[in-house]
Coordinates of C-alpha atoms in Angstrom, one line a residue:
X1 CA -0.4 0.2 -0.1
X2 CA 1.0 3.3 -1.1
X3 CA 1.3 6.1 1.1
X4 CA 1.4 10.1 0.3
X5 CA 4.0 12.2 2.3
X6 CA 1.3 14.3 3.5
X7 CA -0.3 11.4 5.3
X8 CA 3.3 10.5 6.3
X9 CA 4.3 13.9 7.7
X10 CA 0.7 14.2 9.6
X11 CA 0.9 10.4 11.2
X12 CA 4.4 11.4 12.6
X13 CA 3.6 14.8 13.7
X14 CA 0.2 13.3 15.4
X15 CA 2.7 10.6 17.4
X16 CA 5.2 13.3 18.4
X17 CA 2.0 15.1 19.9
X18 CA 1.3 12.4 21.6
X19 CA 4.3 11.5 23.4
X20 CA 5.2 15.2 23.8
X21 CA 1.6 15.2 25.9
X22 CA 2.2 12.5 28.0
X23 CA 5.2 13.9 30.2
X24 CA 6.1 17.0 31.4
X25 CA 6.7 19.9 29.1
X26 CA 10.4 21.3 28.1
X27 CA 10.5 24.4 29.5
X28 CA 11.0 27.6 27.1
X29 CA 12.8 29.5 29.4
X30 CA 15.2 30.0 32.5
X31 CA 12.0 29.5 35.2
X32 CA 8.8 29.5 35.4
X33 CA 8.0 29.8 39.1
X34 CA 4.5 29.1 40.1
X35 CA 2.9 31.8 41.6
X36 CA -1.3 32.0 42.5
X37 CA -1.9 35.5 41.2
X38 CA -4.6 35.4 38.6
X39 CA -4.0 39.0 37.4
X40 CA 0.0 38.6 36.8
X41 CA 1.7 36.3 35.0
X42 CA 1.8 34.2 32.1
X43 CA -0.6 31.0 32.8
X44 CA 1.8 27.6 32.1
X45 CA 1.6 24.1 32.9
X46 CA -1.5 24.5 35.6
X47 CA 0.4 27.1 37.3
X48 CA 1.0 30.7 36.7
X49 CA 4.3 32.2 36.2
X50 CA 5.9 35.1 38.7
X51 CA 7.6 38.0 37.0
X52 CA 11.3 36.9 36.5
X53 CA 12.4 40.1 37.9
X54 CA 10.9 39.5 41.1
X55 CA 12.1 36.1 41.7
X56 CA 14.5 35.4 44.7
X57 CA 16.7 32.2 46.1
X58 CA 14.0 31.1 48.5
X59 CA 11.5 30.1 45.0
X60 CA 13.7 27.5 44.6
X61 CA 14.3 25.9 48.3
X62 CA 13.1 23.9 50.8
X63 CA 14.1 22.9 54.8
X64 CA 13.0 20.0 56.6
X65 CA 14.1 16.6 54.7
X66 CA 16.3 16.1 57.5
X67 CA 13.4 15.3 59.8
X68 CA 11.6 12.0 60.3
X69 CA 8.2 11.8 59.2
X70 CA 5.4 10.9 62.0
X71 CA 4.9 7.0 61.2
X72 CA 2.3 6.6 63.8
X73 CA -0.8 5.4 61.0
X74 CA -2.1 1.7 60.2
X75 CA 0.7 1.3 57.2
X76 CA 3.2 2.9 59.2
X77 CA 4.9 4.8 57.0
X78 CA 4.9 8.8 56.1
X79 CA 5.4 10.1 52.8
X80 CA 7.4 13.8 53.0
X81 CA 6.5 14.9 49.5
X82 CA 8.5 18.1 47.8
X83 CA 7.2 18.7 44.6
X84 CA 5.8 22.6 42.8
X85 CA 3.7 23.0 45.6
X86 CA 6.7 22.9 48.2
X87 CA 8.9 25.0 45.8
X88 CA 7.2 26.5 43.0
X89 CA 10.4 27.1 41.3
X90 CA 10.1 23.4 40.3
X91 CA 7.3 24.3 37.6
X92 CA 8.1 23.0 34.6
X93 CA 11.0 21.3 35.6
X94 CA 9.7 17.8 35.4
X95 CA 11.1 17.1 39.1
X96 CA 10.2 16.9 42.2
X97 CA 11.6 15.0 46.1
X98 CA 10.2 12.5 48.4
X99 CA 11.2 11.6 51.7
X100 CA 9.9 8.4 52.9
X101 CA 10.3 7.4 57.0
X102 CA 9.2 3.4 57.9
X103 CA 8.5 2.3 61.2
X104 CA 9.9 -1.2 61.6
X105 CA 7.9 -3.6 59.2
X106 CA 5.7 -1.2 58.5
X107 CA 5.4 -0.2 54.4
X108 CA 4.5 2.4 51.7
X109 CA 1.6 0.2 50.1
X110 CA 1.0 -0.2 46.6
X111 CA 0.7 2.2 44.1
X112 CA 1.5 4.6 41.6
X113 CA 2.7 7.3 40.1
X114 CA 0.3 8.3 37.0
X115 CA 3.0 11.3 35.5
X116 CA 6.0 10.0 36.6
X117 CA 9.2 7.3 36.9
X118 CA 10.9 7.1 40.7
X119 CA 13.9 6.7 41.7
X120 CA 14.3 5.7 44.9
X121 CA 17.5 5.1 47.3
X122 CA 17.9 3.7 50.5
X123 CA 19.8 5.6 53.1
X124 CA 18.8 3.8 56.5
X125 CA 17.3 0.2 57.1
X126 CA 16.4 -2.7 55.0
X127 CA 13.5 -2.6 52.6
X128 CA 11.8 -5.4 50.2
X129 CA 10.3 -3.3 46.9
X130 CA 9.1 -4.2 43.9
X131 CA 6.7 -3.3 41.0
X132 CA 4.5 -5.4 38.9
X133 CA 4.1 -5.2 35.6
X134 CA 1.0 -4.3 33.0
X135 CA -1.1 -6.7 31.9
X136 CA 0.9 -7.2 28.2
X137 CA 3.6 -8.4 30.1
X138 CA 1.8 -11.0 32.0
X139 CA 1.9 -9.0 35.7
X140 CA 5.1 -10.3 36.4
X141 CA 7.1 -9.3 40.0
X142 CA 10.1 -7.5 39.8
X143 CA 11.5 -6.6 43.2
X144 CA 14.9 -6.8 45.5
X145 CA 15.8 -6.6 49.1
X146 CA 17.6 -2.7 49.6
X147 CA 20.5 -2.2 51.6
X148 CA 21.5 1.4 52.7
X149 CA 23.3 3.2 49.7
X150 CA 21.6 0.7 47.0
X151 CA 19.0 2.0 44.4
X152 CA 15.7 0.8 42.5
X153 CA 13.2 2.3 39.5
X154 CA 9.5 2.1 39.6
X155 CA 8.9 2.8 35.9
X156 CA 5.6 5.4 35.8
X157 CA 3.0 4.0 36.3
X158 CA 3.8 0.6 37.2
X159 CA 2.0 -0.4 40.6
X160 CA 4.5 -0.3 43.4
X161 CA 4.9 -0.8 46.4
X162 CA 8.3 -1.0 49.8
X163 CA 8.0 -2.4 53.3
X164 CA 10.4 -2.1 55.8
X165 CA 11.1 -5.6 56.5
X166 CA 14.0 -4.8 59.3
X167 CA 13.7 -4.2 63.2
X168 CA 14.8 -0.9 63.3
X169 CA 13.5 2.4 61.3
X170 CA 14.0 2.9 57.6
X171 CA 14.5 5.7 55.5
X172 CA 14.7 6.2 51.7
X173 CA 15.1 9.3 49.4
X174 CA 13.5 9.0 45.6
X175 CA 13.3 11.4 42.9
X176 CA 10.0 11.6 40.2
X177 CA 10.0 12.6 36.8
X178 CA 7.7 15.4 37.1
X179 CA 7.1 18.6 39.1
X180 CA 3.7 16.4 40.3
X181 CA 4.0 12.7 39.8
X182 CA 0.6 12.3 41.6
X183 CA -0.4 9.4 43.2
X184 CA -3.3 6.6 43.4
X185 CA -2.9 4.0 46.3
X186 CA -4.7 1.0 45.7
X187 CA -7.0 0.1 48.2
X188 CA -7.7 3.6 49.2
X189 CA -8.6 4.3 45.7
X190 CA -10.6 1.0 45.1
X191 CA -12.3 0.9 48.4
X192 CA -12.5 4.3 49.1
X193 CA -13.6 6.0 46.8
X194 CA -16.5 9.0 47.1
X195 CA -19.5 8.0 46.5
X196 CA -18.2 3.8 46.5
X197 CA -18.3 1.1 44.0
X198 CA -20.8 -0.7 44.2
X199 CA -20.1 -3.5 45.9
X200 CA -21.1 -6.4 43.8
X201 CA -18.9 -4.7 40.8
X202 CA -16.1 -5.0 42.9
X203 CA -17.3 -8.7 44.2
X204 CA -17.1 -9.4 40.8
X205 CA -13.8 -7.6 39.8
X206 CA -12.2 -9.5 42.9
X207 CA -14.0 -12.7 42.9
X208 CA -15.0 -11.9 46.8
X209 CA -18.3 -11.9 48.6
X210 CA -19.9 -8.6 48.1
X211 CA -20.0 -8.9 52.2
X212 CA -16.3 -8.7 52.2
X213 CA -15.9 -6.0 49.8
X214 CA -18.6 -4.3 52.0
X215 CA -16.1 -4.2 55.2
X216 CA -13.1 -3.4 53.6
X217 CA -15.2 -0.6 51.6
X218 CA -16.1 0.5 55.6
X219 CA -12.5 0.5 56.5
X220 CA -11.3 2.2 53.4
X221 CA -14.3 5.1 53.6
X222 CA -12.5 8.5 54.1
X223 CA -12.9 9.9 57.1
X224 CA -15.1 13.2 57.9

């Protein structure tokens, strides 16, 4: 089958545009420090830009990642996020950071980042980490035990987790390839949606009794 040059160019352009929209756009200026001012500044990637002449060093600064997060919760972990909401200068930069604290046997439960790949480095403790590939790859589990100094990558969109398998607290830092990678915690999303998903639908999807689903929805229902 013969294709015209114009059709080929249109197809290639569509593919390029689709790919470009899948990730944070590349900045076309030195920086675009985010502000919430609706009257002044240009709107770029979900944020308004501060006048470059008004930008200060503080716009690129955050302090506090030396402090451990509170792990007194059901999953016994805490994620301290440093994204564009904490550092306005990250706007359009396509990168962010988190600190994750784990109590002994605590976990960062299965979740996914819809807008970013994650690279994690362990600095204290021992973690069991992994991600599961898509249906296309037959849902394979890729998992490792990490010790201080070890690094692991979680590809964009893949469901992944970390568990502290040691008797002492663990600390990790992770970079994400988005100024705001987002997070979808699987259990909370499925069983804690507002309004809740019909239990009969989830019962069939997970091959569970509907009463079990109702019990799970009660546990994960958002607290007022």
